[in-house]
Coordinates of C-alpha atoms in Angstrom, one line a residue:
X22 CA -7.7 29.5 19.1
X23 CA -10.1 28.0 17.0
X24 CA -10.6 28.1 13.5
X25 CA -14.4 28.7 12.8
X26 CA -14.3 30.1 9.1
X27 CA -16.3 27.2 7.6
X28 CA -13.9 25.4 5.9
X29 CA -13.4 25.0 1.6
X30 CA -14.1 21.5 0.2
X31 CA -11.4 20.3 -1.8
X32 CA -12.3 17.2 -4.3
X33 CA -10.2 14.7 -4.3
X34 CA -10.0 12.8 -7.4
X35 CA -8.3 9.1 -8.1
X36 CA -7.6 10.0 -11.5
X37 CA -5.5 13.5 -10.5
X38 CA -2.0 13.6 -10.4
X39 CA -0.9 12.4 -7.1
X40 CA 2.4 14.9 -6.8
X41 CA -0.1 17.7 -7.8
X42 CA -3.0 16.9 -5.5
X43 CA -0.8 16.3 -2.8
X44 CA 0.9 19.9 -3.0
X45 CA -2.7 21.3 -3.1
X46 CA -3.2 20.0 0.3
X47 CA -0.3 21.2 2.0
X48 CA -0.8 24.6 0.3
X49 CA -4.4 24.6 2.2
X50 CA -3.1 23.2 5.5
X51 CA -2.5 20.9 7.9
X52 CA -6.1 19.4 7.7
X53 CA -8.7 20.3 4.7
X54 CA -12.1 19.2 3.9
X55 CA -12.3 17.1 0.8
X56 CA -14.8 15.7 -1.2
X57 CA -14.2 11.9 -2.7
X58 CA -16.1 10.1 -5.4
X59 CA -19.8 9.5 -4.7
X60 CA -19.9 13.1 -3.0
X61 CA -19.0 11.8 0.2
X62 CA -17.7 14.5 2.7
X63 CA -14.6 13.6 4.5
X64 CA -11.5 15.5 6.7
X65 CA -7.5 14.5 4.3
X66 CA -4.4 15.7 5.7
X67 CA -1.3 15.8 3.5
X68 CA 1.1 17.4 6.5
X69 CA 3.3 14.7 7.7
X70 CA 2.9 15.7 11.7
X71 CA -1.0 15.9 11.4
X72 CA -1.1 12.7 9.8
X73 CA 1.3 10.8 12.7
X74 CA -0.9 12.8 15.1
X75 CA -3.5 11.0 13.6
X76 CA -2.0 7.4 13.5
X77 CA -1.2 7.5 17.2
X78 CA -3.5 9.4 18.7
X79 CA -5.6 7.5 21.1
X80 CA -9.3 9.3 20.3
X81 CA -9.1 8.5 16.4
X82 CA -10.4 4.8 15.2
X83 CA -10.5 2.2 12.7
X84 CA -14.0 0.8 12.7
X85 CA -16.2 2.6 10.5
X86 CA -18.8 2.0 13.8
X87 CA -17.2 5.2 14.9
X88 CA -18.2 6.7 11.9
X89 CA -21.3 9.0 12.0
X90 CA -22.1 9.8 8.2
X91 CA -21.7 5.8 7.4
X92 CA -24.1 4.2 10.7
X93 CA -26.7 6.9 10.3
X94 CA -26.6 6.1 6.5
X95 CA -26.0 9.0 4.5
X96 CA -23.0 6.8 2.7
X97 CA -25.0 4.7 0.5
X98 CA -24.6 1.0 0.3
X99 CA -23.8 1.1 -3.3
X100 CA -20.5 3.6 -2.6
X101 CA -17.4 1.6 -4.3
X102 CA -14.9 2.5 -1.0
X103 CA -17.6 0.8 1.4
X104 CA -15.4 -2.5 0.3
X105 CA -12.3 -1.3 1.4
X106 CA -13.3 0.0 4.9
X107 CA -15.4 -2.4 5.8
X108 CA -13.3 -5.6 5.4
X109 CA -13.3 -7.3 8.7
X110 CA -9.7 -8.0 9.2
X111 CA -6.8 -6.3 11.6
X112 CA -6.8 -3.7 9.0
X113 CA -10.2 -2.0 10.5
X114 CA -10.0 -3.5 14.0
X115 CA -9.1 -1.2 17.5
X116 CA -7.8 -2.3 20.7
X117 CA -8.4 -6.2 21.7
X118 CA -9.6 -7.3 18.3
X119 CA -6.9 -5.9 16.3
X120 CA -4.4 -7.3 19.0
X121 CA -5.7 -10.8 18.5
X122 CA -5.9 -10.5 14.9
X123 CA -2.5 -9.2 14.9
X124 CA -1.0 -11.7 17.0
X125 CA -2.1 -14.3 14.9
X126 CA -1.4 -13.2 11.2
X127 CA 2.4 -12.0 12.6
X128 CA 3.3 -15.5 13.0
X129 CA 4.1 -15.4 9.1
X130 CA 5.9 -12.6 9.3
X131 CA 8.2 -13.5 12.0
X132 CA 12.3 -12.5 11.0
X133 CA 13.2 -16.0 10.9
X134 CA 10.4 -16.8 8.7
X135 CA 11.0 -13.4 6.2
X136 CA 15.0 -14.5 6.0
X137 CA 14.0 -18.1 5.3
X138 CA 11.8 -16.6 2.4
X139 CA 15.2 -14.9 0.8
X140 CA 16.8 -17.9 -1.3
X141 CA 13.2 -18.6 -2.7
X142 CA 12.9 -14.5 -3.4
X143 CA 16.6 -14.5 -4.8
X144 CA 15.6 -17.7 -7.0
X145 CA 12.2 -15.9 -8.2
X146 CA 13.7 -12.7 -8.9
X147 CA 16.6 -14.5 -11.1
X148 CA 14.4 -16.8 -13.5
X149 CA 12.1 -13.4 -14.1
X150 CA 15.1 -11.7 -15.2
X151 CA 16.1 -14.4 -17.0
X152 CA 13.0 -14.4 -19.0
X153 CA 13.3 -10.2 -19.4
X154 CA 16.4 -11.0 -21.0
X155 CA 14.9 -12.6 -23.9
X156 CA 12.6 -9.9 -24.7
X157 CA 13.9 -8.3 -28.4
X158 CA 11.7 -4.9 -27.8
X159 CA 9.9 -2.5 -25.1
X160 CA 8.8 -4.6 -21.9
X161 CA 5.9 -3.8 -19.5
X162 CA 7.8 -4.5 -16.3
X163 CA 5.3 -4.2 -14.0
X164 CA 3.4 -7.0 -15.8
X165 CA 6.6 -9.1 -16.2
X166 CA 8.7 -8.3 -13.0
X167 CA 7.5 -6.0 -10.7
X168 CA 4.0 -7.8 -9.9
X169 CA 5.3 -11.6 -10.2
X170 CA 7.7 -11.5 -7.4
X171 CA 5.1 -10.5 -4.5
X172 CA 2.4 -12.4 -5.8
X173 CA 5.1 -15.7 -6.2
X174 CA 5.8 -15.2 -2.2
X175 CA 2.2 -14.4 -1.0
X176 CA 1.3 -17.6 -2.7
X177 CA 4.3 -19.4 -1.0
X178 CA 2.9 -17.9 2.2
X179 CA -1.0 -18.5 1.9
X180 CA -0.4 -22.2 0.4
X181 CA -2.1 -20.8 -2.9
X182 CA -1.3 -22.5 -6.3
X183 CA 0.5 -20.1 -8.6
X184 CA -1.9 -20.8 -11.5
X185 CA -4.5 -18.8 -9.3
X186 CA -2.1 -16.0 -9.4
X187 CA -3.2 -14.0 -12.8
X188 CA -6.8 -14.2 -12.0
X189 CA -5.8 -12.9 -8.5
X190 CA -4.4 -9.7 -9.5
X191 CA -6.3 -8.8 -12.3
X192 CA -9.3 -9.1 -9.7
X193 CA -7.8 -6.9 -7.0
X194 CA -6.5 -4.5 -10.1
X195 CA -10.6 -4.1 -11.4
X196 CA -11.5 -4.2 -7.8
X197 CA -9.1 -1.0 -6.6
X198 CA -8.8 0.9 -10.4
X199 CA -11.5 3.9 -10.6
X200 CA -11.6 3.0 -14.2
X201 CA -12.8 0.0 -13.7
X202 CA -15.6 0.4 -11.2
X203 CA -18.1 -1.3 -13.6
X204 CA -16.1 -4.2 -13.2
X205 CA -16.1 -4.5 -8.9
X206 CA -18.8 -6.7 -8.4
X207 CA -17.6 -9.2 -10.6
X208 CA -14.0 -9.0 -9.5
X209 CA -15.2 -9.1 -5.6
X210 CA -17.1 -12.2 -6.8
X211 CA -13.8 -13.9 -8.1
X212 CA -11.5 -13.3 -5.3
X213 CA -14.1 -15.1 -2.8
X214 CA -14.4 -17.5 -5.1
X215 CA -10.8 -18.6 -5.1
X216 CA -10.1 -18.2 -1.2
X217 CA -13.2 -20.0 -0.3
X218 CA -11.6 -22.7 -2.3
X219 CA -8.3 -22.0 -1.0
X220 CA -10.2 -22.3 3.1
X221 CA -11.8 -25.7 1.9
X222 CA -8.5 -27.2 0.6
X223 CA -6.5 -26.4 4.0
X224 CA -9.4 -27.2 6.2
X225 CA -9.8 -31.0 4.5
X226 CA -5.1 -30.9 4.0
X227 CA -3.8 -28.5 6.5
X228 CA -0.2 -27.5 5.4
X229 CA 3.0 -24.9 6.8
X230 CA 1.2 -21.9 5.5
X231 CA -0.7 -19.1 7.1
X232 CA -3.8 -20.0 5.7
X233 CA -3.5 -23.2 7.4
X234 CA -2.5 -21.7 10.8
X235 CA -5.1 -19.4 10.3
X236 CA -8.1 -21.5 9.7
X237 CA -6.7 -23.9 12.9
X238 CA -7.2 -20.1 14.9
X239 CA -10.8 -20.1 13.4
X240 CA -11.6 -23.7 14.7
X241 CA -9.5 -23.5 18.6
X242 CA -13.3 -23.4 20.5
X243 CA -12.4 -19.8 21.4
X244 CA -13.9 -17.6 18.8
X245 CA -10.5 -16.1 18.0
X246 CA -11.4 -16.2 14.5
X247 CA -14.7 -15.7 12.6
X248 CA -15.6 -16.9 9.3
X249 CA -15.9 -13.3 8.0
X250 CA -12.7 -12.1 9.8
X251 CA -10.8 -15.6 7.9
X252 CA -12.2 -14.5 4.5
X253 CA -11.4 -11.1 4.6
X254 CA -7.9 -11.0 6.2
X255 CA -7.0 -13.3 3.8
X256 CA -8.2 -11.0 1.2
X257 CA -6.3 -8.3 2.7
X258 CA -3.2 -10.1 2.3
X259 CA -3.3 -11.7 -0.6
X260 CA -4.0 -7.6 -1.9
X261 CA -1.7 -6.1 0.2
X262 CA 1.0 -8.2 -0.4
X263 CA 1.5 -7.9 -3.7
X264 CA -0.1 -4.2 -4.9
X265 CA 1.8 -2.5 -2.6
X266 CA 5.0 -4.1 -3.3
X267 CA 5.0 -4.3 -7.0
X268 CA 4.3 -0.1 -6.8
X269 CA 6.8 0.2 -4.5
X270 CA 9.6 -1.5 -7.5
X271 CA 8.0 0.0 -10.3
X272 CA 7.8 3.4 -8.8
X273 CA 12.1 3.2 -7.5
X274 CA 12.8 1.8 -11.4
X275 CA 10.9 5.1 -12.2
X276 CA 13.2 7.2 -9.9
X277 CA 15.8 5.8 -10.6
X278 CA 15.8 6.2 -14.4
X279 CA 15.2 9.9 -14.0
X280 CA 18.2 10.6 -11.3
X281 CA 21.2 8.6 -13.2
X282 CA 23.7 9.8 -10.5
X283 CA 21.2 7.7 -7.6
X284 CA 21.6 4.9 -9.3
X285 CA 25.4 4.7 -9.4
X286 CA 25.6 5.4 -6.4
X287 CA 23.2 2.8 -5.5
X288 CA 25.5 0.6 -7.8
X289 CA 28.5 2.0 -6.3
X290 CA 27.6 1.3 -2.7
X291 CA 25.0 -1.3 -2.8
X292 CA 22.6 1.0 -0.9
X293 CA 19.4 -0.8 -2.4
X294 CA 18.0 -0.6 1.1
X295 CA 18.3 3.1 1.0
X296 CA 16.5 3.4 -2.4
X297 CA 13.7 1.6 -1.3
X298 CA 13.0 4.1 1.8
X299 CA 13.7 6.7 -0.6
X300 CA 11.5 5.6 -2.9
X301 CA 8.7 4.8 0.0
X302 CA 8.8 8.5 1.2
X303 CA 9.0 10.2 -2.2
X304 CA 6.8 8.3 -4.3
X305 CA 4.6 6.0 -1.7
X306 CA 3.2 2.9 -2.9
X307 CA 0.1 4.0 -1.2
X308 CA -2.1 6.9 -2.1
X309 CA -4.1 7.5 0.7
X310 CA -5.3 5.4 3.9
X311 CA -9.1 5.6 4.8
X312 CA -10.3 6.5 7.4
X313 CA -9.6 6.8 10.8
X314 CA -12.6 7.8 12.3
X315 CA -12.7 10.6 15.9
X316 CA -13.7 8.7 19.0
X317 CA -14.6 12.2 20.1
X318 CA -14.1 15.9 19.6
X319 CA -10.4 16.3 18.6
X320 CA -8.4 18.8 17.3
X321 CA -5.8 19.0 14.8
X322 CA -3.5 21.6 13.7
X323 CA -6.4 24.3 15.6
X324 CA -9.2 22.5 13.6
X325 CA -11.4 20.9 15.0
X326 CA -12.9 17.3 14.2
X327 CA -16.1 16.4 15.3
X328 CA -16.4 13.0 17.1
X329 CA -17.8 10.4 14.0
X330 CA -15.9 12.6 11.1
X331 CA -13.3 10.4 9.1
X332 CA -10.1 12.1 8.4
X333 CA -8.7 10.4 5.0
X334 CA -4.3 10.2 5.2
X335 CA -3.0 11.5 1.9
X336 CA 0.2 9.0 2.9
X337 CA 1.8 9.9 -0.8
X338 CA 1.7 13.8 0.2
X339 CA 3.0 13.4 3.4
X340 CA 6.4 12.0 1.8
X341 CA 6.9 15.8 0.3
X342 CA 6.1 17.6 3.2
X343 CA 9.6 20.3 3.3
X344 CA 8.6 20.9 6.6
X345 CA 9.7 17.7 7.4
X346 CA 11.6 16.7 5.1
X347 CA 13.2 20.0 4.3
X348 CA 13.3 22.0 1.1
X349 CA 14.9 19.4 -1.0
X350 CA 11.6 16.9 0.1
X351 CA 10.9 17.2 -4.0
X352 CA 13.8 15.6 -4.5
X353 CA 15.3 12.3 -5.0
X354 CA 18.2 11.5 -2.8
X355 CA 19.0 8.4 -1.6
X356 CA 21.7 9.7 1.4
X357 CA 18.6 11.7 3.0
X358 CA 19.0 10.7 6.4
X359 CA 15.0 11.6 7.3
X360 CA 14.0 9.5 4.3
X361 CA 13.2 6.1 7.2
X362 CA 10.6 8.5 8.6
X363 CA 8.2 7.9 5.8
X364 CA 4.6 6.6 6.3
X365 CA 4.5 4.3 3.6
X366 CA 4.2 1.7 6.0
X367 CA 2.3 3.4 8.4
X368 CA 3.0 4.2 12.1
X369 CA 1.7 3.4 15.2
X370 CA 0.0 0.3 16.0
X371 CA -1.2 -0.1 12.3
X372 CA 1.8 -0.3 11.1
X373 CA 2.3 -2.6 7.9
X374 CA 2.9 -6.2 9.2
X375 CA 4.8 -7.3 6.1
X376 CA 6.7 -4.3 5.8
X377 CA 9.7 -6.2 6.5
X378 CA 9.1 -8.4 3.9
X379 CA 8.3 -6.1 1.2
X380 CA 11.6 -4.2 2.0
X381 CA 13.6 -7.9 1.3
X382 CA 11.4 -8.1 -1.8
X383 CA 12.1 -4.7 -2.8
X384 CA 15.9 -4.8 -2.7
X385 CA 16.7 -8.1 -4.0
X386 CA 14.4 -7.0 -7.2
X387 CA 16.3 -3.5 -7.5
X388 CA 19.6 -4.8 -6.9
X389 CA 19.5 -7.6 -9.7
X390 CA 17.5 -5.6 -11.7
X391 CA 20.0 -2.9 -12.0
X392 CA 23.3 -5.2 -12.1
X393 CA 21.9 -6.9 -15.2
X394 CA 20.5 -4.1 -17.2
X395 CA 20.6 -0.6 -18.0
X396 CA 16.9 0.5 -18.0
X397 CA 15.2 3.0 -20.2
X398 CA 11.7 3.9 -19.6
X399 CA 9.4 4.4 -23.1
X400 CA 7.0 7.2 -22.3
X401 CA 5.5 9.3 -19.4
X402 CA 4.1 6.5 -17.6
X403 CA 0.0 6.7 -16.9
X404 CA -1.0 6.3 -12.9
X405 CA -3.5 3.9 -12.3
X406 CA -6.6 5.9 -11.4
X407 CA -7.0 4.7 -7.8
X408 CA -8.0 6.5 -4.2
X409 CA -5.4 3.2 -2.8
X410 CA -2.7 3.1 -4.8
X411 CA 0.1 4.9 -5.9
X412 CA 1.8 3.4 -9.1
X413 CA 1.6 3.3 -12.7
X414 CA -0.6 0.9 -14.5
X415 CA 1.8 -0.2 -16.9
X416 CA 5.9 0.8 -17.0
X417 CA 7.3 -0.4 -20.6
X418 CA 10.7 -0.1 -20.4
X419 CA 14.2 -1.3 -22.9
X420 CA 16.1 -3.1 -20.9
X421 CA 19.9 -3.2 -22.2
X422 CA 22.4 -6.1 -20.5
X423 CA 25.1 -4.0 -18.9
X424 CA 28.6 -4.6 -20.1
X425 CA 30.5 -6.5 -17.5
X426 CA 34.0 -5.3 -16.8

């Protein structure tokens, strides 16, 4: 039967604490109505069935087309998320389009091509260390280790100069932080800025990168790629790539340093792998995914959602979900068995491309992170106010060589 009581609308806010927010959600139920900045009116679920449901299920989209408050314009233009779900990549594309896009952007993620990336990730991850080593006080190590690494690779893979790479992510960082909003339009500006350059210098040199491979997609007489859908998946990548994978090292070093008998163990057995899945379902790199959008009348958990509602995945709740995960989902255990049934990388057909990659990333950095030093973090430290990401802005740590035996 039918839930009719008119549901209770929940704000969600980017500067709350993700752990908290997430358990009010489950508390509520499998799907809640929430309100998000701008007072924009959308469907969140935190329960980790509802939200598979929702990734596979063949009525629920991608397109904001499908959604009814955004084409009939109650979401104003000026709304800061409209950037996000509107880019006109594989990220927001259904059926054929996404296909094609996918088809062509997986050719740089191929296994071949991701273990062929490893002695330039081992060789990365070594001279950063190297360079933590010298540092005589606290370090930030998101700033000097954890964001580096992906950004180094995504550059390898785009054919994009490393001395673009500051700009980069201090663009995507005022572009995705709440606290920063006054800053979007600026930062928006900058990052087209650099990848139309980036598209000019591959069209006149091609090269072995995707950008290059890409831009020969755009030009094959078939229309397989548009200008827009070129600019903007490379925007999602070059973002992607590395904000997702620098939370998902800063937020295992956090874990880590707060379960000391994990990371022997890790030690012990070498089960870096394992932390990073750990780490992936208890702490998410990702906040939430918006939107996926109902095709037509759908329903969820007994409530129903109304063909053109948006239903917004709280991906970093779904991680704690005990009725998944079991009673110990609060914890921090890196022999859970359930803990590769995470949706940090999404499921179904959206699920993360360059998952693979940030897993390889994510290891080698943890492993030779922790076989060099003893790390100590200095402080709580402060979450980045942001509906997309899950991490902390900054993680100063002291960082201690280990004594070798």
């Amino acid at each position: 039967m039918l839930d009719l009581t008119p549901p209770q609308v929940t704000l969600l806010d980017p500067r709350d604490l993700v752990v908290a927010e997430g358990r009010g959600l489950r508390d509520q139920g499998a799907v809640v109505r929430v309100r998000l900045t701008g007072d924009v009116e959308v469907w969140a679920t935190g329960d980790h069935a509802t939200a598979r449901e929702v990734l596979t299920h063949p009525d629920f989209r991608k397109n904001p087309a499908h959604w009814r408050a955004y084409t009939d314009g109650e979401v104003p233009d000026s709304w800061p998320l409209l950037e996000l779900i509107t880019l006109a990549g594989m990220l927001n594309a259904d059926g054929a389009d996404h296909t094609r896009l996918r088809k062509l952007v997986g050719k740089a993620f191929t296994p071949r091509r991701i273990e062929a990336l490893r002695p330039r990730v081992e060789e990365i991850v070594q001279g950063l260390i190297d360079g933590l080593a010298a540092a005589s006080g606290p370090v930030d190590l998101r700033q000097a280790f954890a964001l580096p690494l992906p950004m180094a690779i995504i550059c390898r893979l785009f054919g994009l100069g490393l001395d673009k790479s500051e700009q980069l992510a201090d663009n995507f960082a005022a572009l995705h932080d709440e606290g920063r909003a006054q800053e979007a339009p600026a930062a928006k500006a900058g990052l087209v800025s650099v990848i139309g350059e980036l598209i000019a210098e591959k069209t006149a040199a091609p090269g072995d990168d995707l950008t290059s491979a890409l831009i020969a997609a755009q030009g094959d007489g078939q229309g397989s790629l548009s200008e827009k859908e070129l600019m903007e998946t490379l925007l999602l990548f070059l973002f992607a790539g590395h904000e997702t994978t620098a939370n998902l090292i800063g937020n295992a070093v956090v874990n880590l340093a707060g379960h000391p008998q994990q990371l022997a163990l890790a030690r012990e057995s070498d089960a870096w792998s394992a932390v990073v899945d750990e780490t992936l379902r208890r702490d998410s790199p990702v906040r939430t995914v918006m939107f996926y959008y109902a095709a037509k009348d759908v329903t969820l958990s007994g409530t129903e959602i109304k063909a053109g509602d948006a239903v917004v995945i709280h991906v970093a709740a779904t991680g704690r979900d005990a009725r998944h995960f079991g009673p110990t989902a609060e914890e921090f255990d890196i022999l859970r068995q359930a803990a590769a049934s995470h949706l940090g990388f999404s499921h179904g057909v959206h699920y993360c491309i360059g998952a693979p990659l940030a897993k390889m990333m994510g290891t080698t950095a943890l492993r030779s992170l922790h076989g060099r030093f003893d790390v100590e973090l200095v402080g709580e430290p402060e979450p980045v106010a942001s509906y997309s990401s899950n991490a902390a802005g900054a993680l100063p740590v002291l960082l201690r060589n280990r004594k070798r035996g």
